[in-house]
Coordinates of C-alpha atoms in Angstrom, one line a residue:
X1 CA 110.3 64.8 84.6
X2 CA 112.8 62.7 85.8
X3 CA 114.8 63.7 89.0
X4 CA 118.6 63.3 89.0
X5 CA 121.1 63.8 91.7
X6 CA 122.0 67.4 92.8
X7 CA 125.3 68.8 91.3
X8 CA 127.3 71.3 93.1
X9 CA 128.0 74.6 91.3
X10 CA 131.7 73.5 90.8
X11 CA 130.6 70.4 89.0
X12 CA 128.3 72.1 86.8
X13 CA 131.1 74.8 85.8
X14 CA 133.5 72.0 85.5
X15 CA 131.2 70.2 83.0
X16 CA 130.3 73.3 80.9
X17 CA 134.2 74.0 80.6
X18 CA 134.9 70.7 79.4
X19 CA 131.9 70.6 77.0
X20 CA 132.9 74.0 75.5
X21 CA 136.6 72.9 75.5
X22 CA 137.7 76.1 77.4
X23 CA 139.2 74.2 80.4
X24 CA 142.8 74.4 79.1
X25 CA 142.3 78.2 78.3
X26 CA 141.1 78.7 81.9
X27 CA 144.0 76.9 83.4
X28 CA 146.6 78.5 81.5
X29 CA 145.3 81.8 82.8
X30 CA 145.4 80.5 86.2
X31 CA 149.0 79.4 85.7
X32 CA 149.7 82.8 84.5
X33 CA 148.4 84.3 87.7
X34 CA 150.5 81.8 89.9
X35 CA 153.8 83.1 88.1
X36 CA 154.6 85.4 91.1
X37 CA 154.0 82.9 93.6
X38 CA 156.3 80.2 91.7
X39 CA 159.2 82.4 91.0
X40 CA 158.9 84.7 94.0
X41 CA 158.3 88.3 94.7
X42 CA 161.8 89.5 93.6
X43 CA 161.7 88.0 90.2
X44 CA 158.2 89.0 89.8
X45 CA 158.9 92.7 90.2
X46 CA 161.5 92.3 87.4
X47 CA 158.8 91.1 85.0
X48 CA 157.1 93.8 83.2
X49 CA 155.1 91.9 80.7
X50 CA 153.6 88.3 80.7
X51 CA 150.9 86.4 78.5
X52 CA 149.8 83.0 77.7
X53 CA 148.9 81.5 74.1
X54 CA 148.4 77.9 73.5
X55 CA 150.5 76.6 76.4
X56 CA 153.5 78.9 76.1
X57 CA 154.0 81.7 78.5
X58 CA 156.0 84.6 77.1
X59 CA 157.5 86.8 80.0
X60 CA 159.5 90.1 79.4
X61 CA 162.4 90.3 81.9
X62 CA 164.2 93.7 82.6
X63 CA 167.4 92.2 83.6
X64 CA 169.4 90.0 81.1
X65 CA 171.4 88.3 83.9
X66 CA 168.0 87.3 85.5
X67 CA 166.5 86.1 82.2
X68 CA 169.7 83.8 81.8
X69 CA 169.2 82.3 85.3
X70 CA 165.4 81.6 84.5
X71 CA 166.2 80.0 81.2
X72 CA 168.3 77.6 83.1
X73 CA 165.4 76.8 85.5
X74 CA 162.6 76.8 83.0
X75 CA 161.9 73.1 83.2
X76 CA 161.3 73.5 87.0
X77 CA 159.1 76.4 86.7
X78 CA 156.9 74.7 84.1
X79 CA 156.6 71.7 86.3
X80 CA 155.5 73.7 89.4
X81 CA 153.0 75.8 87.3
X82 CA 151.5 72.6 85.8
X83 CA 151.4 71.0 89.5
X84 CA 149.5 74.0 90.9
X85 CA 146.8 74.1 88.2
X86 CA 146.5 70.3 88.3
X87 CA 147.1 69.7 84.7
X88 CA 150.0 69.9 82.2
X89 CA 148.7 72.8 80.3
X90 CA 152.0 74.9 80.1
X91 CA 154.7 73.3 77.9
X92 CA 156.9 76.2 77.4
X93 CA 158.2 79.5 78.8
X94 CA 159.9 82.3 76.5
X95 CA 161.7 85.0 78.1
X96 CA 162.4 88.2 76.3

């Protein structure tokens, strides 16, 4: 049996995720978890529901005025989320 270089657990998991094509789905969920960090605790408290599907985060906001403010800063939020996860997996945010 041929010996190969040892790999770290992180490398093995990363290779597996790429092989199984689940890396983007995992990163989308990570971006969703980072939502509160990006928008801040005040906005996060006004968020009642959020989910991600195929690069689109859907967020339910309880305040119409806040929803309008977030629509204006949508691009900046997407950019920050993608920077934090290290890959452009979020392409749109829908506010309801």
